[in-house]
C-alpha cells in the first residue's frame, strides 16, 4: 500500500491512527501529521540526492 510500509494494511493503519489520536489528541494531531510528512519528504529528497551522486559517476564511465 505504501512505499515505506509495504506490509501495512487498512486494519493496521486504522490502529496506528487511533493510537496517534489517543496519544496526541485531536488538537495536536494535524501538527504531528505535518511534521511527519515534512520529515518523510526530506528523507526521500536526501535519498534521491545520494542515489544521484552514486549513479552520476557510474554513468560517466559508460
Backbone as JSON, one array per atom type, in Angstrom:
{
  "sequence": "XXXXXXXXXXXXXXXXXXXXXXXXXXXXXXXXXXXXXXXXXXXXXXXXXXXXXXXXXXXXXX",
  "N": [[0.81, -1.19, 0.0], [1.87, 1.32, 0.86], [4.96, 2.92, 0.07], [7.02, 3.08, 2.02], [6.01, 1.48, 3.99], [5.37, -1.45, 3.3], [3.92, -3.71, 4.18], [1.69, -2.92, 5.58], [-1.64, -2.96, 6.15], [-5.12, -1.94, 5.81], [-6.46, -2.41, 8.37], [-4.26, -2.28, 10.16], [-3.34, 0.3, 9.67], [-5.54, 1.81, 10.55], [-5.42, 1.2, 13.29], [-2.96, 2.35, 13.98], [-3.55, 5.07, 13.48], [-5.63, 5.46, 15.34], [-4.25, 5.07, 17.77], [-2.45, 7.21, 17.59], [-4.25, 9.33, 17.75], [-5.22, 8.97, 20.34], [-2.86, 9.31, 21.84], [-1.79, 11.88, 21.09], [-3.99, 13.55, 20.89], [-6.83, 15.37, 19.52], [-6.23, 18.04, 18.93], [-3.45, 18.33, 18.57], [-2.87, 16.53, 16.58], [-3.0, 17.3, 13.73], [-0.7, 18.92, 13.58], [1.33, 17.12, 14.25], [1.04, 15.35, 12.12], [1.78, 17.01, 9.95], [4.47, 17.44, 10.62], [5.51, 14.84, 10.46], [5.02, 14.27, 7.76], [6.64, 16.24, 6.54], [9.14, 15.39, 7.42], [9.35, 12.88, 6.17], [9.32, 13.7, 3.49], [11.72, 15.19, 3.37], [13.54, 13.14, 3.93], [13.17, 11.42, 1.73], [14.03, 13.16, -0.29], [16.73, 13.46, 0.41], [17.59, 10.82, 0.05], [17.19, 10.51, -2.71], [19.06, 12.36, -3.62], [21.48, 11.19, -2.77], [21.38, 8.79, -4.24], [21.54, 9.86, -6.82], [24.09, 11.05, -6.73], [25.65, 8.79, -6.56], [24.96, 7.39, -8.88], [25.62, 9.13, -11.02], [28.56, 9.28, -11.39], [28.94, 6.6, -12.13], [27.5, 6.41, -14.5], [28.97, 8.12, -16.12], [31.26, 6.69, -16.67], [30.52, 4.85, -18.51]],
  "CA": [[0.0, 0.0, 0.0], [2.75, 2.48, 0.94], [6.34, 2.58, -0.26], [7.83, 2.88, 3.22], [5.38, 0.46, 4.82], [4.73, -2.32, 2.32], [3.09, -4.76, 4.77], [0.66, -2.32, 6.42], [-2.95, -2.95, 5.52], [-6.08, -0.98, 6.35], [-6.66, -2.55, 9.82], [-3.08, -1.79, 10.86], [-3.33, 1.75, 9.53], [-6.57, 2.34, 11.45], [-4.91, 1.07, 14.65], [-1.93, 3.38, 14.15], [-4.23, 6.36, 13.56], [-6.35, 5.52, 16.62], [-3.25, 5.27, 18.82], [-1.96, 8.58, 17.46], [-5.31, 10.2, 18.25], [-5.25, 8.83, 21.8], [-1.62, 9.84, 22.42], [-1.57, 13.29, 20.82], [-5.22, 14.31, 20.99], [-7.28, 15.93, 18.24], [-5.64, 19.35, 18.66], [-2.05, 18.21, 18.14], [-2.73, 15.56, 15.5], [-2.6, 17.91, 12.45], [0.68, 19.39, 13.7], [2.17, 15.92, 14.19], [0.96, 14.86, 10.74], [2.62, 17.87, 9.11], [5.88, 17.19, 10.95], [5.87, 13.53, 9.91], [5.06, 14.42, 6.3], [7.83, 17.02, 6.19], [10.31, 14.53, 7.65], [9.4, 11.87, 5.1], [9.69, 14.39, 2.26], [13.15, 15.5, 3.45], [14.26, 11.88, 3.85], [13.13, 10.98, 0.33], [14.9, 14.06, -1.05], [18.12, 13.11, 0.7], [17.86, 9.53, -0.58], [17.32, 10.76, -4.15], [20.33, 13.06, -3.84], [22.54, 10.2, -2.62], [21.3, 7.9, -5.4], [22.03, 10.6, -7.98], [25.54, 11.2, -6.59], [26.26, 7.49, -6.83], [24.69, 6.98, -10.26], [26.28, 10.0, -12.0], [29.91, 8.8, -11.78], [28.83, 5.31, -12.8], [27.02, 6.66, -15.86], [30.03, 8.78, -16.87], [32.26, 5.7, -17.07], [29.98, 4.03, -19.61]],
  "C": [[0.86, 1.27, 0.0], [4.17, 2.04, 0.66], [7.2, 2.29, 0.96], [7.29, 1.76, 4.09], [4.65, -0.54, 3.94], [3.77, -3.35, 2.92], [2.0, -4.21, 5.68], [-0.64, -2.26, 5.64], [-3.87, -1.94, 6.19], [-6.31, -1.17, 7.86], [-5.47, -2.02, 10.63], [-3.01, -0.27, 10.82], [-4.36, 2.4, 10.45], [-6.1, 2.28, 12.91], [-3.86, 2.13, 14.93], [-2.57, 4.76, 14.31], [-4.99, 6.53, 14.87], [-5.38, 5.75, 17.77], [-2.7, 6.69, 18.78], [-2.99, 9.57, 18.01], [-5.37, 10.16, 19.76], [-4.03, 9.51, 22.43], [-1.53, 11.35, 22.28], [-2.83, 14.14, 20.97], [-5.58, 14.96, 19.66], [-6.66, 17.28, 17.92], [-4.24, 19.28, 18.09], [-1.88, 17.32, 16.92], [-2.38, 16.19, 14.15], [-1.15, 18.38, 12.46], [1.65, 18.21, 13.6], [2.18, 15.37, 12.77], [1.82, 15.69, 9.79], [4.1, 17.6, 9.35], [6.34, 15.86, 10.37], [5.97, 13.61, 8.39], [6.29, 15.17, 5.83], [9.09, 16.17, 6.35], [10.46, 13.48, 6.56], [9.83, 12.5, 3.78], [11.19, 14.71, 2.24], [13.99, 14.23, 3.32], [14.31, 11.37, 2.41], [14.03, 11.85, -0.54], [16.37, 13.75, -0.83], [18.5, 11.79, 0.04], [18.04, 9.7, -2.09], [18.64, 11.44, -4.49], [21.5, 12.08, -3.76], [22.56, 9.26, -3.82], [21.86, 8.58, -6.65], [23.55, 10.76, -7.92], [26.27, 9.9, -6.88], [26.12, 7.12, -8.31], [25.44, 7.84, -11.29], [27.69, 9.55, -12.35], [29.87, 7.45, -12.5], [28.39, 5.47, -14.25], [28.09, 7.33, -16.73], [31.05, 7.79, -17.39], [31.8, 4.88, -18.27], [30.14, 4.66, -20.93]]
}
